[in-house]
Amino acid sequence: MLFVLKRIGVSVLLVWVVATIVFLAIRMVPGDPATILLSQGGVAPDPAAVAQLRIQLGLNQPLGMQYVADMHRLLVGDLGQSLQDQTPVAGEILRRLPRTLELIGAAAVLAVLLGLPAGLLAAIRRGGAFDRIASWLAAVALAVPIFVVGTLMVAIFAQGLHWAPAGGYVSFARHPLRHLELLAMPAATIAIGLAAILFRMTRAAVLDVSMRDYIRTARAKGVAPRRILARHVLRNALMPIVTVLALNLGSLLGGTVLVEYVFNWPGLSGLLVDAVNARDYPEVQGVVLVISVLFVALNLVVDLLYALLDPRVRHG
Amino acid sequence: MVELSRREWLIGAAALPVLAETARAAPADTLRFGLSSYPPSLQPWVNTGTAALTVKTLLHRGLLMFGTDGKVKGALASSWARDGKNGWTFKLRDAQFHNGQPVTAADVKWCLEQIMAPTSTAYLRGQFQAIASIEAPDAKTVRIIMKQPTVTLPLMLATPFAPIIAKGSLNAAGGIGAGPYTLTAQERGVSLSFAAFAKFYEPGHPKLRQIHMPVYADENARVAALQSGDVDMIEYVPWQAMAGIQKNPKLLLNTVDGPYMALAFNGGTGPFKDERLRQAVAHAIRREEIVAAAFFGRGTVLEGLPITKSSEFYDPKYAHGWNYDPKLAKQLMAAAGVPNGFDCTLLSTAQYGMHLATAQVVQQHLGAIGIKVKLDLPDWATRVAMGNRGQYEFCVQGQTADNNDPDGLSAYIDGTLPPDNARSYHLPTPEIHKLLVEGRAEFDPAKRRAIYDELQRVALKVVPLASLCWRAQGYAMTRNVHGFTNMPGGLNFYSGYSLENVYFA
């Protein structure tokens, strides 16, 4: 119990540290939200209007007061309002986060469906034609930047063949078919790189496990090859594969920005980049904080699971 | 359960793209317009960028507006005239707000007073301080009394920065307007939808029943959306895509010279306190190369103040006063005591390609006459902050005038105004200020012309900014879209006014 409380305490502390760092970092970067907002389109705003907007947005307050007000708001679960249009930040994140999670989730499913069987097959037929071709394709997929893949897909399937829309977003509730149609290309773009990683990882892990003593013993005992593969090789090889997949999915949480831009998918990463460009302090803080909390929560769950599985962790 | 043969499966699969394309086709009475960004705010009097202006031209109308010929025309006011020495009178037409209430003089008075209020963040707040009082003698008449005679008041009122909303209706979402369209749906960062306002004052307008505006912040995504048939029209066509659009038989490219690129100077510190060195810079740059490098040849060299050729104040005598003449630039440097050149820093940004490419060309050309230029290329927000604080020696500007009258350049060339990143820093221009004030107060066209001739002459000498080029501002559309007007020069960002005329044919 003490271990659990300690871990939760550390997690809360981590979230506070992140909130403080983000608060200070975004304000240390030059750029005034009021000036940026009122000078859009290259016009010269009236300085008195800019000063007035700074007052309305509370930007004229001393930094310490802004910090105390921000932390107080966070304590009661309020992420504040956007400096641009006073939209509640929490509401906007709640709208955007599921879109990014959906994109990542769809990409993960595609990547697993493609990468895992291909990796397995390549390992079984090591050195064969399939292995060589698939390894070469995986190398290409990893070498080509994700925005190039996305742009090529748009050029071929949207602009060239007119098979798919170039990009955009419609909610599933409003138009399910159109939603899936719009999801397909960005998810596939992310999936290509991810599938290549999974392919390599699966191939290497399967080859590694296949050479272990217990596999040789199983073969010597006359266990059927199919059974060895499914029950012994794949099950043991899955551990590093799942770890790599989880790590990559975690980094995608804030890293789908290029795909979101190319396909006009309004997710969380795009929101963060736009907020930084506009110096929308509450929005930047809110998005970074939510991503951080998700990471910290994931780590907490993993730590607690380790403790559950391994008593040595519990007792230090 | 229906069983399908392999052939039927194949036919079905082959038909999918066709079905998808059919599903994407919009009804013939709905224009799908690809916006370049989601409006940060729809506050009626606050400037929040071009996309927001386009949206606001759908929702709102002011007393006046700019017609497709670029001239001021009545909007909610059916007529207007000078009233005494300092006043203007506006007669309102029978128009309604989107809530069905009539537009009255009381609404107009309230709106204009909000713009000029001490707590206002309106774009025209500063200019409206020239108003002494606003009167509403009856429901259909508005009198605006200026502190000085002001010929340019109709120009200010014709911009989309002074829309009239129903009295007291201002809220976080905007206000109740009287424009040709009403907002029916919006999803932050994704799209906005509009329906025609059935009681719009102009009979037969707007011509389309609906407009849907999905947002494509990435310029390539915007072009791809047009080329793939996802939208009917886009704004801010990237220059590199213009040739491809022109070659496409299904599409139409509409460009005009709109915004312009220029250099602004720090007149408070550094080498450019000396006007001879500002002149030297203005003469040392071969502007054709900026048009080629930054705008893929889509622009026009600009060697004088940014006054469009279509303006009555355009004078070829002054239009090429900063012509490319490196020999003259060297002479000016010698006269300023730096014949062998000097080191300086040019502030621009790497965030926008046109700003970066412009800075690089300027660097090359100044290097050729001995001025060693170091580029400072922060992100745009930092660039704006540094511009406001005067943390530069000279900087690249991309901007547009308030209108096509020389007075529309005031914010960019009047050095007596408070420091702002959009104009030269601490560069006093008393003569220019005096001429701008005189021009604003002069109602005689011939005398105004003489004042602005003098203004151009003085500006060429003082160099409050060194113009570089007009950049082509493009809209692209499918060939069945008609009725849209891309307005030139300072009116370019007000082109959304003409969306009420758009129809399919």
Short mmCIF file of C-alpha atoms in Angstrom, two decimals, chain A:
data_model
loop_
_atom_site.label_atom_id
_atom_site.label_comp_id
_atom_site.label_asym_id
_atom_site.label_seq_id
_atom_site.Cartn_x
_atom_site.Cartn_y
_atom_site.Cartn_z
CA MET A 1 0.00 0.00 0.00
CA LEU A 2 2.83 2.35 0.93
CA PHE A 3 4.47 1.57 -2.40
CA VAL A 4 1.29 2.46 -4.27
CA LEU A 5 0.88 5.73 -2.37
CA LYS A 6 4.53 6.60 -2.97
CA ARG A 7 4.19 5.99 -6.71
CA ILE A 8 1.01 8.08 -6.91
CA GLY A 9 2.73 10.87 -4.96
CA VAL A 10 5.69 10.84 -7.35
CA SER A 11 3.28 10.96 -10.32
CA VAL A 12 1.46 14.00 -8.92
CA LEU A 13 4.79 15.70 -8.32
CA LEU A 14 5.84 14.93 -11.90
CA VAL A 15 2.67 16.50 -13.27
CA TRP A 16 3.25 19.65 -11.19
CA VAL A 17 6.88 19.86 -12.42
CA VAL A 18 5.73 19.51 -16.04
CA ALA A 19 3.03 22.17 -15.55
CA THR A 20 5.59 24.57 -14.07
CA ILE A 21 8.18 23.95 -16.77
CA VAL A 22 5.62 24.44 -19.56
CA PHE A 23 4.27 27.60 -17.89
CA LEU A 24 7.75 29.13 -17.77
CA ALA A 25 9.04 27.79 -21.09
CA ILE A 26 6.23 29.14 -23.27
CA ARG A 27 6.48 32.54 -21.61
CA MET A 28 10.26 32.67 -21.99
CA VAL A 29 9.92 32.34 -25.76
CA PRO A 30 9.55 35.80 -27.32
CA GLY A 31 6.14 36.66 -28.78
CA ASP A 32 3.06 38.35 -27.42
CA PRO A 33 -0.30 36.59 -27.93
CA ALA A 34 -2.22 39.88 -28.16
CA THR A 35 0.08 41.36 -30.82
CA ILE A 36 0.10 38.15 -32.85
CA LEU A 37 -3.68 37.93 -32.76
CA LEU A 38 -4.28 41.55 -33.78
CA SER A 39 -1.53 41.80 -36.41
CA GLN A 40 -2.60 38.83 -38.51
CA GLY A 41 -2.46 39.40 -42.25
CA GLY A 42 0.51 41.77 -41.89
CA VAL A 43 -1.53 44.75 -40.68
CA ALA A 44 -0.46 47.28 -38.07
CA PRO A 45 -2.82 47.18 -35.10
CA ASP A 46 -3.46 50.23 -32.94
CA PRO A 47 -1.01 49.87 -29.98
CA ALA A 48 -3.78 51.02 -27.61
CA ALA A 49 -5.98 48.16 -28.85
CA VAL A 50 -3.13 45.70 -28.25
CA ALA A 51 -2.62 47.08 -24.73
CA GLN A 52 -6.34 46.77 -24.06
CA LEU A 53 -6.40 43.16 -25.26
CA ARG A 54 -3.45 42.36 -22.99
CA ILE A 55 -5.48 43.67 -20.06
CA GLN A 56 -8.55 41.67 -21.12
CA LEU A 57 -6.47 38.49 -21.40
CA GLY A 58 -4.73 39.08 -18.06
CA LEU A 59 -1.31 39.25 -19.71
CA ASN A 60 -0.49 42.52 -17.96
CA GLN A 61 -0.42 40.74 -14.58
CA PRO A 62 2.98 39.94 -12.99
CA LEU A 63 4.28 36.49 -13.90
CA GLY A 64 4.00 35.26 -10.30
CA MET A 65 0.32 36.16 -10.14
CA GLN A 66 -0.32 34.47 -13.49
CA TYR A 67 1.44 31.36 -12.18
CA VAL A 68 -0.56 31.23 -8.96
CA ALA A 69 -3.82 31.75 -10.87
CA ASP A 70 -2.87 29.00 -13.35
CA MET A 71 -1.94 26.47 -10.67
CA HIS A 72 -5.11 27.27 -8.74
CA ARG A 73 -7.16 26.63 -11.87
CA LEU A 74 -5.32 23.36 -12.49
CA LEU A 75 -6.01 22.18 -8.96
CA VAL A 76 -9.72 22.40 -9.60
CA GLY A 77 -9.34 20.70 -12.98
CA ASP A 78 -9.80 23.82 -15.12
CA LEU A 79 -7.37 24.13 -18.03
CA GLY A 80 -8.47 27.70 -18.78
CA GLN A 81 -9.69 29.31 -21.97
CA SER A 82 -8.00 29.86 -25.32
CA LEU A 83 -6.56 33.36 -25.62
CA GLN A 84 -7.80 33.49 -29.20
CA ASP A 85 -11.52 32.90 -28.87
CA GLN A 86 -12.11 32.09 -25.20
CA THR A 87 -13.02 28.48 -26.00
CA PRO A 88 -12.50 26.22 -22.95
CA VAL A 89 -9.21 24.40 -23.50
CA ALA A 90 -10.39 21.19 -21.83
CA GLY A 91 -13.35 20.95 -24.22
CA GLU A 92 -11.12 21.44 -27.25
CA ILE A 93 -8.67 18.78 -26.03
CA LEU A 94 -11.55 16.40 -25.41
CA ARG A 95 -12.64 16.97 -29.03
CA ARG A 96 -9.16 16.58 -30.49
CA LEU A 97 -7.67 13.78 -28.39
CA PRO A 98 -10.07 11.04 -29.57
CA ARG A 99 -9.29 11.97 -33.18
CA THR A 100 -5.56 11.51 -32.61
CA LEU A 101 -6.14 8.31 -30.63
CA GLU A 102 -8.36 7.02 -33.42
CA LEU A 103 -5.69 7.83 -36.00
CA ILE A 104 -2.99 6.11 -33.96
CA GLY A 105 -5.26 3.16 -33.18
CA ALA A 106 -6.20 2.61 -36.82
CA ALA A 107 -2.56 2.91 -37.84
CA ALA A 108 -1.56 0.39 -35.16
CA VAL A 109 -4.14 -2.15 -36.34
CA LEU A 110 -3.00 -1.79 -39.96
CA ALA A 111 0.66 -1.99 -38.93
CA VAL A 112 0.12 -5.13 -36.86
CA LEU A 113 -1.89 -6.79 -39.63
CA LEU A 114 0.86 -6.03 -42.11
CA GLY A 115 4.09 -6.08 -40.12
CA LEU A 116 3.58 -9.08 -37.88
CA PRO A 117 2.70 -11.78 -40.45
CA ALA A 118 5.27 -10.41 -42.86
CA GLY A 119 7.99 -10.49 -40.19
CA LEU A 120 7.03 -14.01 -39.20
CA LEU A 121 7.07 -15.23 -42.77
CA ALA A 122 10.40 -13.56 -43.45
CA ALA A 123 11.91 -15.24 -40.40
CA ILE A 124 10.56 -18.65 -41.38
CA ARG A 125 11.87 -18.24 -44.92
CA ARG A 126 15.05 -16.53 -43.91
CA GLY A 127 17.23 -15.65 -46.90
CA GLY A 128 14.44 -16.47 -49.36
CA ALA A 129 12.95 -14.18 -51.99
CA PHE A 130 10.15 -12.97 -49.73
CA ASP A 131 12.57 -12.16 -46.92
CA ARG A 132 14.86 -10.20 -49.22
CA ILE A 133 12.05 -8.23 -50.90
CA ALA A 134 10.21 -7.53 -47.66
CA SER A 135 13.42 -6.45 -45.88
CA TRP A 136 14.22 -4.10 -48.75
CA LEU A 137 10.70 -2.63 -48.71
CA ALA A 138 10.90 -2.16 -44.94
CA ALA A 139 14.20 -0.32 -45.32
CA VAL A 140 12.63 1.99 -47.91
CA ALA A 141 9.55 2.56 -45.72
CA LEU A 142 11.77 3.54 -42.80
CA ALA A 143 13.98 5.78 -44.90
CA VAL A 144 11.23 7.83 -46.56
CA PRO A 145 9.98 10.68 -44.35
CA ILE A 146 6.36 10.37 -43.31
CA PHE A 147 5.29 13.62 -45.01
CA VAL A 148 6.71 12.37 -48.30
CA VAL A 149 4.67 9.17 -47.99
CA GLY A 150 1.57 11.24 -47.17
CA THR A 151 2.11 13.69 -50.00
CA LEU A 152 2.66 10.85 -52.46
CA MET A 153 -0.53 9.15 -51.33
CA VAL A 154 -2.49 12.37 -51.83
CA ALA A 155 -0.91 12.92 -55.25
CA ILE A 156 -1.67 9.37 -56.40
CA PHE A 157 -4.98 8.43 -54.79
CA ALA A 158 -6.66 11.84 -54.45
CA GLN A 159 -5.30 14.10 -57.17
CA GLY A 160 -4.39 11.44 -59.71
CA LEU A 161 -6.88 8.60 -59.45
CA HIS A 162 -9.62 10.46 -57.56
CA TRP A 163 -10.19 7.36 -55.46
CA ALA A 164 -10.07 9.10 -52.11
CA PRO A 165 -10.55 12.58 -50.70
CA ALA A 166 -7.34 14.59 -50.32
CA GLY A 167 -8.00 15.17 -46.65
CA GLY A 168 -10.29 16.64 -44.08
CA TYR A 169 -12.44 15.46 -41.24
CA VAL A 170 -16.07 14.56 -40.68
CA SER A 171 -17.21 13.04 -37.40
CA PHE A 172 -18.22 9.38 -37.43
CA ALA A 173 -21.60 10.26 -35.95
CA ARG A 174 -22.37 12.67 -38.80
CA HIS A 175 -21.22 10.59 -41.74
CA PRO A 176 -19.70 7.16 -40.88
CA LEU A 177 -18.67 6.17 -44.39
CA ARG A 178 -17.12 9.52 -45.18
CA HIS A 179 -15.33 9.45 -41.83
CA LEU A 180 -13.69 6.11 -42.60
CA GLU A 181 -12.86 7.28 -46.10
CA LEU A 182 -11.05 10.31 -44.64
CA LEU A 183 -9.32 8.19 -41.98
CA ALA A 184 -7.94 5.61 -44.42
CA MET A 185 -5.05 7.52 -46.00
CA PRO A 186 -3.60 9.22 -42.88
CA ALA A 187 -3.85 5.95 -40.94
CA ALA A 188 -2.16 4.07 -43.79
CA THR A 189 0.59 6.71 -43.96
CA ILE A 190 1.45 6.24 -40.28
CA ALA A 191 0.99 2.48 -40.58
CA ILE A 192 3.59 2.09 -43.33
CA GLY A 193 6.48 3.24 -41.14
CA LEU A 194 5.13 1.45 -38.09
CA ALA A 195 4.64 -1.79 -40.03
CA ALA A 196 8.24 -1.64 -41.19
CA ILE A 197 9.41 -1.35 -37.58
CA LEU A 198 7.17 -4.23 -36.52
CA PHE A 199 8.33 -6.31 -39.47
CA ARG A 200 11.98 -5.91 -38.50
CA MET A 201 11.29 -6.47 -34.83
CA THR A 202 9.17 -9.58 -35.48
CA ARG A 203 11.70 -11.04 -37.86
CA ALA A 204 14.60 -10.48 -35.45
CA ALA A 205 12.69 -11.69 -32.38
CA VAL A 206 11.39 -14.83 -34.10
CA LEU A 207 14.87 -15.68 -35.38
CA ASP A 208 16.32 -15.09 -31.92
CA VAL A 209 13.77 -17.26 -30.13
CA SER A 210 14.00 -19.98 -32.80
CA MET A 211 17.62 -20.55 -31.85
CA ARG A 212 16.95 -20.99 -28.16
CA ASP A 213 17.63 -24.37 -26.47
CA TYR A 214 14.01 -25.04 -25.56
CA ILE A 215 12.96 -24.74 -29.19
CA ARG A 216 15.67 -27.20 -30.19
CA THR A 217 14.46 -29.51 -27.42
CA ALA A 218 10.86 -29.21 -28.62
CA ARG A 219 11.95 -30.08 -32.15
CA ALA A 220 13.96 -33.04 -30.82
CA LYS A 221 10.90 -34.25 -28.96
CA GLY A 222 9.03 -34.25 -32.27
CA VAL A 223 6.57 -31.45 -31.54
CA ALA A 224 4.86 -30.33 -34.73
CA PRO A 225 6.57 -27.28 -36.36
CA ARG A 226 3.28 -25.33 -36.46
CA ARG A 227 2.79 -25.91 -32.74
CA ILE A 228 6.38 -24.89 -31.96
CA LEU A 229 5.90 -21.69 -33.93
CA ALA A 230 2.56 -20.73 -32.38
CA ARG A 231 3.05 -21.91 -28.79
CA HIS A 232 6.75 -21.39 -28.19
CA VAL A 233 8.37 -19.11 -30.76
CA LEU A 234 5.70 -16.48 -31.33
CA ARG A 235 4.55 -16.23 -27.72
CA ASN A 236 8.07 -15.58 -26.50
CA ALA A 237 8.92 -13.30 -29.41
CA LEU A 238 5.86 -11.13 -28.78
CA MET A 239 7.26 -9.49 -25.64
CA PRO A 240 9.83 -7.21 -27.36
CA ILE A 241 7.40 -6.62 -30.26
CA VAL A 242 4.67 -5.35 -27.95
CA THR A 243 7.19 -3.19 -26.09
CA VAL A 244 8.38 -1.57 -29.31
CA LEU A 245 4.80 -1.08 -30.53
CA ALA A 246 3.78 0.54 -27.23
CA LEU A 247 6.80 2.86 -27.26
CA ASN A 248 6.06 3.96 -30.81
CA LEU A 249 2.37 4.52 -30.14
CA GLY A 250 3.28 6.63 -27.11
CA SER A 251 5.55 8.86 -29.14
CA LEU A 252 2.86 9.21 -31.81
CA LEU A 253 0.55 10.86 -29.27
CA GLY A 254 2.21 14.21 -29.85
CA GLY A 255 4.00 13.29 -33.04
CA THR A 256 1.36 12.93 -35.72
CA VAL A 257 1.60 16.60 -36.61
CA LEU A 258 2.98 16.11 -40.13
CA VAL A 259 0.31 13.60 -41.06
CA GLU A 260 -2.37 15.80 -39.51
CA TYR A 261 -1.18 18.72 -41.66
CA VAL A 262 -0.84 16.78 -44.91
CA PHE A 263 -4.30 15.22 -44.53
CA ASN A 264 -5.95 18.13 -42.76
CA TRP A 265 -6.84 15.86 -39.84
CA PRO A 266 -7.69 18.10 -36.87
CA GLY A 267 -5.99 16.19 -34.07
CA LEU A 268 -4.10 17.04 -30.90
CA SER A 269 -0.64 17.51 -32.46
CA GLY A 270 -1.91 20.10 -34.94
CA LEU A 271 -3.65 21.92 -32.10
CA LEU A 272 -0.39 22.06 -30.16
CA VAL A 273 1.61 23.45 -33.09
CA ASP A 274 -1.06 26.08 -33.86
CA ALA A 275 -1.21 27.03 -30.20
CA VAL A 276 2.56 27.47 -30.02
CA ASN A 277 2.54 29.62 -33.16
CA ALA A 278 -0.21 31.80 -31.72
CA ARG A 279 1.45 31.81 -28.26
CA ASP A 280 -1.89 30.66 -26.89
CA TYR A 281 -0.49 29.95 -23.43
CA PRO A 282 -3.47 28.10 -21.88
CA GLU A 283 -3.86 25.90 -24.96
CA VAL A 284 -0.15 24.99 -25.07
CA GLN A 285 -0.13 24.25 -21.34
CA GLY A 286 -3.33 22.22 -21.57
CA VAL A 287 -2.21 20.01 -24.46
CA VAL A 288 1.28 19.37 -23.06
CA LEU A 289 -0.17 18.68 -19.64
CA VAL A 290 -2.72 16.18 -20.99
CA ILE A 291 -0.04 14.35 -22.99
CA SER A 292 2.23 14.32 -19.95
CA VAL A 293 -0.52 13.06 -17.66
CA LEU A 294 -1.23 10.25 -20.12
CA PHE A 295 2.46 9.27 -20.13
CA VAL A 296 2.74 9.50 -16.35
CA ALA A 297 -0.45 7.49 -15.90
CA LEU A 298 0.82 4.83 -18.31
CA ASN A 299 4.09 4.63 -16.42
CA LEU A 300 2.25 4.40 -13.13
CA VAL A 301 0.14 1.53 -14.40
CA VAL A 302 3.24 -0.27 -15.67
CA ASP A 303 5.05 0.27 -12.36
CA LEU A 304 2.07 -1.05 -10.43
CA LEU A 305 1.83 -4.05 -12.73
CA TYR A 306 5.52 -4.80 -12.27
CA ALA A 307 5.00 -4.64 -8.53
CA LEU A 308 2.05 -6.98 -8.79
CA LEU A 309 4.04 -9.47 -10.84
CA ASP A 310 7.36 -9.21 -9.07
CA PRO A 311 7.49 -8.96 -5.26
CA ARG A 312 11.11 -7.75 -5.41
CA VAL A 313 9.85 -4.44 -6.89
CA ARG A 314 7.36 -3.98 -4.03
CA HIS A 315 10.00 -4.45 -1.40
CA GLY A 316 12.57 -2.22 -3.09
#
